């Protein structure tokens, strides 16, 4: 336990970076995923095609490869960003198709009559999706969406292999310096991850009870 107490500032620094990656990447993935989900149900074939290809391609690409592209290839394309920003881009892109698929499952659960009723009173596609379909889909997909963000929390550890000093990278550094206390050091890392994932799980359960639309 001495290794944890002595290196608590480093733990907190890594924890803050992990939170930054989670919050910014999660919000960006939510925006991108919502757009992709809307495109998947669009009446325009080209938009549906693009959204389908994007979802299948990104979802089936390893996160390590996505981060490798963002960290090493983007600078070759003259995109000059710091490591944390490039990691956020990679995590956002990788997570967005999972958000899109969760939302699409919610959209499929909305009664067809809801959209038909909206169109019958003169709503266009954007109004129907934005005002009628997506709000109900969000409510029905709260648990799977939060599960996506829990997975994102753990996926931030991959960024530690790409020059981002997040929680797992800090734990690895401390473990290398304090080889006699590797297990306590790793337990400390796990405890900090639990500070994020356990509240998210409790939040999912609470929101499910409060907001989920009964089918």
PDB file of C-alpha atoms in Angstrom:
ATOM      1  CA  UNK A   1       0.000   0.000   0.000  1.00  0.00           C
ATOM      2  CA  UNK A   2       2.959   2.328   0.455  1.00  0.00           C
ATOM      3  CA  UNK A   3       3.420   2.457  -3.321  1.00  0.00           C
ATOM      4  CA  UNK A   4      -0.142   3.730  -3.732  1.00  0.00           C
ATOM      5  CA  UNK A   5       0.102   6.359  -1.000  1.00  0.00           C
ATOM      6  CA  UNK A   6       3.530   7.567  -2.083  1.00  0.00           C
ATOM      7  CA  UNK A   7       2.410   7.899  -5.716  1.00  0.00           C
ATOM      8  CA  UNK A   8      -1.113   9.186  -5.099  1.00  0.00           C
ATOM      9  CA  UNK A   9      -0.477  12.441  -7.058  1.00  0.00           C
ATOM     10  CA  UNK A  10       0.521  10.343 -10.090  1.00  0.00           C
ATOM     11  CA  UNK A  11      -2.597   8.203  -9.703  1.00  0.00           C
ATOM     12  CA  UNK A  12      -4.758  11.316  -9.553  1.00  0.00           C
ATOM     13  CA  UNK A  13      -3.044  12.779 -12.622  1.00  0.00           C
ATOM     14  CA  UNK A  14      -3.675   9.591 -14.584  1.00  0.00           C
ATOM     15  CA  UNK A  15      -7.243   9.397 -13.268  1.00  0.00           C
ATOM     16  CA  UNK A  16      -7.903  12.960 -14.454  1.00  0.00           C
ATOM     17  CA  UNK A  17      -6.618  12.117 -17.939  1.00  0.00           C
ATOM     18  CA  UNK A  18      -8.774   8.986 -18.030  1.00  0.00           C
ATOM     19  CA  UNK A  19     -11.817  11.064 -17.068  1.00  0.00           C
ATOM     20  CA  UNK A  20     -10.953  13.588 -19.775  1.00  0.00           C
ATOM     21  CA  UNK A  21     -10.701  10.842 -22.392  1.00  0.00           C
ATOM     22  CA  UNK A  22     -13.982   9.322 -21.233  1.00  0.00           C
ATOM     23  CA  UNK A  23     -16.043  12.512 -21.079  1.00  0.00           C
ATOM     24  CA  UNK A  24     -14.859  14.149 -24.303  1.00  0.00           C
ATOM     25  CA  UNK A  25     -14.738  10.916 -26.321  1.00  0.00           C
ATOM     26  CA  UNK A  26     -18.107   9.832 -24.930  1.00  0.00           C
ATOM     27  CA  UNK A  27     -19.809  13.091 -25.884  1.00  0.00           C
ATOM     28  CA  UNK A  28     -18.228  13.097 -29.350  1.00  0.00           C
ATOM     29  CA  UNK A  29     -19.161   9.440 -29.896  1.00  0.00           C
ATOM     30  CA  UNK A  30     -22.728  10.191 -28.801  1.00  0.00           C
ATOM     31  CA  UNK A  31     -23.035  12.992 -31.365  1.00  0.00           C
ATOM     32  CA  UNK A  32     -21.436  10.986 -34.182  1.00  0.00           C
ATOM     33  CA  UNK A  33     -23.361   7.844 -33.269  1.00  0.00           C
ATOM     34  CA  UNK A  34     -26.670   9.713 -33.261  1.00  0.00           C
ATOM     35  CA  UNK A  35     -25.956  11.075 -36.741  1.00  0.00           C
ATOM     36  CA  UNK A  36     -24.972   7.630 -37.997  1.00  0.00           C
ATOM     37  CA  UNK A  37     -28.107   6.068 -36.483  1.00  0.00           C
ATOM     38  CA  UNK A  38     -30.267   8.715 -38.198  1.00  0.00           C
ATOM     39  CA  UNK A  39     -28.494   8.042 -41.487  1.00  0.00           C
ATOM     40  CA  UNK A  40     -29.126   4.293 -41.102  1.00  0.00           C
ATOM     41  CA  UNK A  41     -32.889   4.947 -41.171  1.00  0.00           C
ATOM     42  CA  UNK A  42     -32.748   7.752 -43.729  1.00  0.00           C
ATOM     43  CA  UNK A  43     -34.898   7.492 -46.876  1.00  0.00           C
ATOM     44  CA  UNK A  44     -31.803   8.474 -48.892  1.00  0.00           C
ATOM     45  CA  UNK A  45     -30.037   5.282 -50.093  1.00  0.00           C
ATOM     46  CA  UNK A  46     -26.576   6.875 -50.274  1.00  0.00           C
ATOM     47  CA  UNK A  47     -26.782   7.963 -46.623  1.00  0.00           C
ATOM     48  CA  UNK A  48     -27.908   4.505 -45.542  1.00  0.00           C
ATOM     49  CA  UNK A  49     -25.060   2.959 -47.524  1.00  0.00           C
ATOM     50  CA  UNK A  50     -22.445   5.289 -46.016  1.00  0.00           C
ATOM     51  CA  UNK A  51     -23.724   4.719 -42.467  1.00  0.00           C
ATOM     52  CA  UNK A  52     -23.761   0.947 -42.929  1.00  0.00           C
ATOM     53  CA  UNK A  53     -20.232   0.834 -44.340  1.00  0.00           C
ATOM     54  CA  UNK A  54     -18.944   3.174 -41.624  1.00  0.00           C
ATOM     55  CA  UNK A  55     -20.546   1.118 -38.860  1.00  0.00           C
ATOM     56  CA  UNK A  56     -19.337  -2.241 -40.094  1.00  0.00           C
ATOM     57  CA  UNK A  57     -15.842  -1.052 -40.975  1.00  0.00           C
ATOM     58  CA  UNK A  58     -15.088   0.832 -37.747  1.00  0.00           C
ATOM     59  CA  UNK A  59     -16.848  -1.627 -35.455  1.00  0.00           C
ATOM     60  CA  UNK A  60     -14.801  -4.531 -36.816  1.00  0.00           C
ATOM     61  CA  UNK A  61     -11.469  -2.678 -36.735  1.00  0.00           C
ATOM     62  CA  UNK A  62      -9.311  -3.226 -33.612  1.00  0.00           C
ATOM     63  CA  UNK A  63      -9.075  -0.188 -31.351  1.00  0.00           C
ATOM     64  CA  UNK A  64      -5.290  -0.503 -31.352  1.00  0.00           C
ATOM     65  CA  UNK A  65      -5.274  -0.041 -35.124  1.00  0.00           C
ATOM     66  CA  UNK A  66      -7.582   2.976 -34.916  1.00  0.00           C
ATOM     67  CA  UNK A  67      -5.350   4.633 -32.306  1.00  0.00           C
ATOM     68  CA  UNK A  68      -2.243   3.725 -34.311  1.00  0.00           C
ATOM     69  CA  UNK A  69      -3.724   5.565 -37.293  1.00  0.00           C
ATOM     70  CA  UNK A  70      -4.592   8.623 -35.185  1.00  0.00           C
ATOM     71  CA  UNK A  71      -1.232   8.775 -33.394  1.00  0.00           C
ATOM     72  CA  UNK A  72       1.159   7.974 -36.244  1.00  0.00           C
ATOM     73  CA  UNK A  73      -0.663   8.529 -39.541  1.00  0.00           C
ATOM     74  CA  UNK A  74      -2.476  11.808 -38.862  1.00  0.00           C
ATOM     75  CA  UNK A  75       0.837  13.719 -38.437  1.00  0.00           C
ATOM     76  CA  UNK A  76       1.900  12.383 -41.847  1.00  0.00           C
ATOM     77  CA  UNK A  77      -1.263  13.985 -43.223  1.00  0.00           C
ATOM     78  CA  UNK A  78      -0.145  17.291 -41.706  1.00  0.00           C
ATOM     79  CA  UNK A  79      -2.655  17.095 -38.837  1.00  0.00           C
ATOM     80  CA  UNK A  80      -0.764  18.609 -35.894  1.00  0.00           C
ATOM     81  CA  UNK A  81      -2.459  17.725 -32.623  1.00  0.00           C
ATOM     82  CA  UNK A  82      -1.212  16.629 -29.214  1.00  0.00           C
ATOM     83  CA  UNK A  83      -1.330  12.951 -28.209  1.00  0.00           C
ATOM     84  CA  UNK A  84      -4.369  13.335 -25.954  1.00  0.00           C
ATOM     85  CA  UNK A  85      -6.420  15.002 -28.693  1.00  0.00           C
ATOM     86  CA  UNK A  86      -5.470  12.327 -31.204  1.00  0.00           C
ATOM     87  CA  UNK A  87      -6.399   9.628 -28.679  1.00  0.00           C
ATOM     88  CA  UNK A  88      -9.764  11.331 -28.162  1.00  0.00           C
ATOM     89  CA  UNK A  89     -10.372  11.290 -31.916  1.00  0.00           C
ATOM     90  CA  UNK A  90      -9.551   7.593 -32.096  1.00  0.00           C
ATOM     91  CA  UNK A  91     -11.717   6.657 -29.111  1.00  0.00           C
ATOM     92  CA  UNK A  92     -14.604   8.775 -30.404  1.00  0.00           C
ATOM     93  CA  UNK A  93     -14.523   7.203 -33.852  1.00  0.00           C
ATOM     94  CA  UNK A  94     -14.190   3.683 -32.466  1.00  0.00           C
ATOM     95  CA  UNK A  95     -17.057   4.094 -29.978  1.00  0.00           C
ATOM     96  CA  UNK A  96     -19.492   5.892 -32.295  1.00  0.00           C
ATOM     97  CA  UNK A  97     -20.725   2.819 -34.245  1.00  0.00           C
ATOM     98  CA  UNK A  98     -21.531   1.035 -30.988  1.00  0.00           C
ATOM     99  CA  UNK A  99     -23.583   4.068 -29.942  1.00  0.00           C
ATOM    100  CA  UNK A 100     -25.254   4.075 -33.363  1.00  0.00           C
ATOM    101  CA  UNK A 101     -26.196   0.407 -33.156  1.00  0.00           C
ATOM    102  CA  UNK A 102     -27.585   0.825 -29.634  1.00  0.00           C
ATOM    103  CA  UNK A 103     -29.716   3.738 -30.809  1.00  0.00           C
ATOM    104  CA  UNK A 104     -30.829   1.880 -33.927  1.00  0.00           C
ATOM    105  CA  UNK A 105     -32.104  -0.955 -31.752  1.00  0.00           C
ATOM    106  CA  UNK A 106     -34.108   1.635 -29.824  1.00  0.00           C
ATOM    107  CA  UNK A 107     -35.429   3.150 -33.041  1.00  0.00           C
ATOM    108  CA  UNK A 108     -36.601  -0.288 -34.141  1.00  0.00           C
ATOM    109  CA  UNK A 109     -38.460  -0.575 -30.843  1.00  0.00           C
ATOM    110  CA  UNK A 110     -40.485   2.590 -31.442  1.00  0.00           C
ATOM    111  CA  UNK A 111     -43.945   1.748 -32.736  1.00  0.00           C
ATOM    112  CA  UNK A 112     -44.309   2.355 -36.475  1.00  0.00           C
ATOM    113  CA  UNK A 113     -47.547   4.209 -35.771  1.00  0.00           C
ATOM    114  CA  UNK A 114     -45.567   6.960 -34.025  1.00  0.00           C
ATOM    115  CA  UNK A 115     -43.729   7.912 -37.221  1.00  0.00           C
ATOM    116  CA  UNK A 116     -46.851   7.482 -39.325  1.00  0.00           C
ATOM    117  CA  UNK A 117     -48.795   9.779 -37.031  1.00  0.00           C
ATOM    118  CA  UNK A 118     -46.021  12.377 -37.250  1.00  0.00           C
ATOM    119  CA  UNK A 119     -46.025  12.247 -41.050  1.00  0.00           C
ATOM    120  CA  UNK A 120     -49.811  12.476 -41.122  1.00  0.00           C
ATOM    121  CA  UNK A 121     -49.689  15.873 -39.392  1.00  0.00           C
ATOM    122  CA  UNK A 122     -47.097  17.157 -41.846  1.00  0.00           C
ATOM    123  CA  UNK A 123     -43.774  16.399 -40.125  1.00  0.00           C
ATOM    124  CA  UNK A 124     -40.807  15.829 -42.400  1.00  0.00           C
ATOM    125  CA  UNK A 125     -38.156  13.151 -41.874  1.00  0.00           C
ATOM    126  CA  UNK A 126     -35.925  15.364 -39.714  1.00  0.00           C
ATOM    127  CA  UNK A 127     -38.805  16.475 -37.499  1.00  0.00           C
ATOM    128  CA  UNK A 128     -40.133  12.935 -37.165  1.00  0.00           C
ATOM    129  CA  UNK A 129     -36.746  11.519 -36.214  1.00  0.00           C
ATOM    130  CA  UNK A 130     -35.607  14.428 -34.051  1.00  0.00           C
ATOM    131  CA  UNK A 131     -38.845  15.112 -32.193  1.00  0.00           C
ATOM    132  CA  UNK A 132     -40.635  11.763 -32.114  1.00  0.00           C
ATOM    133  CA  UNK A 133     -38.385   8.772 -32.766  1.00  0.00           C
ATOM    134  CA  UNK A 134     -34.987   9.576 -31.243  1.00  0.00           C
ATOM    135  CA  UNK A 135     -36.282  10.836 -27.855  1.00  0.00           C
ATOM    136  CA  UNK A 136     -38.103   7.532 -27.346  1.00  0.00           C
ATOM    137  CA  UNK A 137     -35.136   5.549 -28.693  1.00  0.00           C
ATOM    138  CA  UNK A 138     -32.791   7.255 -26.214  1.00  0.00           C
ATOM    139  CA  UNK A 139     -35.044   6.322 -23.325  1.00  0.00           C
ATOM    140  CA  UNK A 140     -35.233   2.700 -24.384  1.00  0.00           C
ATOM    141  CA  UNK A 141     -31.491   2.374 -24.915  1.00  0.00           C
ATOM    142  CA  UNK A 142     -30.193   3.978 -21.722  1.00  0.00           C
ATOM    143  CA  UNK A 143     -28.774   0.712 -20.262  1.00  0.00           C
ATOM    144  CA  UNK A 144     -26.943  -0.379 -23.445  1.00  0.00           C
ATOM    145  CA  UNK A 145     -25.645   3.143 -24.014  1.00  0.00           C
ATOM    146  CA  UNK A 146     -24.199   3.315 -20.512  1.00  0.00           C
ATOM    147  CA  UNK A 147     -22.680  -0.132 -21.085  1.00  0.00           C
ATOM    148  CA  UNK A 148     -20.979   1.356 -24.157  1.00  0.00           C
ATOM    149  CA  UNK A 149     -19.539   4.136 -21.987  1.00  0.00           C
ATOM    150  CA  UNK A 150     -18.377   1.617 -19.384  1.00  0.00           C
ATOM    151  CA  UNK A 151     -16.569  -0.222 -22.185  1.00  0.00           C
ATOM    152  CA  UNK A 152     -15.122   3.125 -23.315  1.00  0.00           C
ATOM    153  CA  UNK A 153     -13.777   3.689 -19.789  1.00  0.00           C
ATOM    154  CA  UNK A 154     -11.808   0.452 -20.027  1.00  0.00           C
ATOM    155  CA  UNK A 155     -10.793   1.163 -23.630  1.00  0.00           C
ATOM    156  CA  UNK A 156      -9.052   4.367 -22.541  1.00  0.00           C
ATOM    157  CA  UNK A 157      -6.317   2.121 -21.133  1.00  0.00           C
ATOM    158  CA  UNK A 158      -5.268   1.302 -24.712  1.00  0.00           C
ATOM    159  CA  UNK A 159      -4.298   4.957 -25.150  1.00  0.00           C
ATOM    160  CA  UNK A 160      -1.629   4.367 -22.503  1.00  0.00           C
ATOM    161  CA  UNK A 161       0.348   2.467 -25.119  1.00  0.00           C
ATOM    162  CA  UNK A 162       0.385   5.528 -27.372  1.00  0.00           C
ATOM    163  CA  UNK A 163       2.176   8.170 -25.278  1.00  0.00           C
ATOM    164  CA  UNK A 164      -0.946   9.214 -23.338  1.00  0.00           C
ATOM    165  CA  UNK A 165      -0.296   9.323 -19.595  1.00  0.00           C
ATOM    166  CA  UNK A 166      -3.649   7.971 -18.404  1.00  0.00           C
ATOM    167  CA  UNK A 167      -4.436   5.745 -15.434  1.00  0.00           C
ATOM    168  CA  UNK A 168      -3.144   2.457 -16.802  1.00  0.00           C
ATOM    169  CA  UNK A 169       0.070   4.068 -18.072  1.00  0.00           C
ATOM    170  CA  UNK A 170       0.665   5.562 -14.635  1.00  0.00           C
ATOM    171  CA  UNK A 171       0.099   2.165 -13.006  1.00  0.00           C
ATOM    172  CA  UNK A 172       2.551   0.527 -15.394  1.00  0.00           C
ATOM    173  CA  UNK A 173       5.186   3.153 -14.633  1.00  0.00           C
ATOM    174  CA  UNK A 174       4.746   2.769 -10.870  1.00  0.00           C
ATOM    175  CA  UNK A 175       4.779  -1.034 -11.144  1.00  0.00           C
ATOM    176  CA  UNK A 176       8.072  -0.894 -13.053  1.00  0.00           C
ATOM    177  CA  UNK A 177       9.573   1.346 -10.388  1.00  0.00           C
ATOM    178  CA  UNK A 178       8.178  -0.655  -7.448  1.00  0.00           C
ATOM    179  CA  UNK A 179       8.543  -4.250  -8.588  1.00  0.00           C
ATOM    180  CA  UNK A 180       8.074  -5.496  -5.037  1.00  0.00           C
ATOM    181  CA  UNK A 181       4.526  -4.087  -4.901  1.00  0.00           C
ATOM    182  CA  UNK A 182       3.127  -4.861  -8.339  1.00  0.00           C
ATOM    183  CA  UNK A 183      -0.119  -6.386  -7.047  1.00  0.00           C
ATOM    184  CA  UNK A 184      -1.025  -3.448  -4.721  1.00  0.00           C
ATOM    185  CA  UNK A 185      -0.167  -1.015  -7.523  1.00  0.00           C
ATOM    186  CA  UNK A 186      -2.467  -2.794  -9.993  1.00  0.00           C
ATOM    187  CA  UNK A 187      -5.209  -3.072  -7.374  1.00  0.00           C
ATOM    188  CA  UNK A 188      -4.933   0.678  -6.943  1.00  0.00           C
ATOM    189  CA  UNK A 189      -5.416   1.148 -10.697  1.00  0.00           C
ATOM    190  CA  UNK A 190      -8.437  -1.174 -10.622  1.00  0.00           C
ATOM    191  CA  UNK A 191      -9.929   0.773  -7.713  1.00  0.00           C
ATOM    192  CA  UNK A 192      -9.748   4.033  -9.660  1.00  0.00           C
ATOM    193  CA  UNK A 193     -11.445   2.413 -12.669  1.00  0.00           C
ATOM    194  CA  UNK A 194     -14.178   1.165 -10.345  1.00  0.00           C
ATOM    195  CA  UNK A 195     -14.731   4.751  -9.192  1.00  0.00           C
ATOM    196  CA  UNK A 196     -15.987   5.378 -12.727  1.00  0.00           C
ATOM    197  CA  UNK A 197     -17.624   2.128 -13.794  1.00  0.00           C
ATOM    198  CA  UNK A 198     -19.596   1.344 -10.612  1.00  0.00           C
ATOM    199  CA  UNK A 199     -21.379   4.745 -10.501  1.00  0.00           C
ATOM    200  CA  UNK A 200     -22.129   4.399 -14.226  1.00  0.00           C
ATOM    201  CA  UNK A 201     -23.708   1.016 -13.597  1.00  0.00           C
ATOM    202  CA  UNK A 202     -25.792   2.408 -10.733  1.00  0.00           C
ATOM    203  CA  UNK A 203     -26.805   5.361 -12.918  1.00  0.00           C
ATOM    204  CA  UNK A 204     -27.933   2.983 -15.663  1.00  0.00           C
ATOM    205  CA  UNK A 205     -30.123   1.054 -13.232  1.00  0.00           C
ATOM    206  CA  UNK A 206     -31.645   4.237 -11.812  1.00  0.00           C
ATOM    207  CA  UNK A 207     -32.363   5.805 -15.203  1.00  0.00           C
ATOM    208  CA  UNK A 208     -33.786   2.550 -16.493  1.00  0.00           C
ATOM    209  CA  UNK A 209     -36.318   2.521 -13.688  1.00  0.00           C
ATOM    210  CA  UNK A 210     -37.136   6.190 -14.159  1.00  0.00           C
ATOM    211  CA  UNK A 211     -37.086   6.830 -17.914  1.00  0.00           C
ATOM    212  CA  UNK A 212     -37.371   3.672 -19.923  1.00  0.00           C
ATOM    213  CA  UNK A 213     -40.518   3.625 -21.994  1.00  0.00           C
ATOM    214  CA  UNK A 214     -42.617   0.546 -21.428  1.00  0.00           C
ATOM    215  CA  UNK A 215     -43.242  -1.326 -24.623  1.00  0.00           C
TER     216      UNK A 215
END
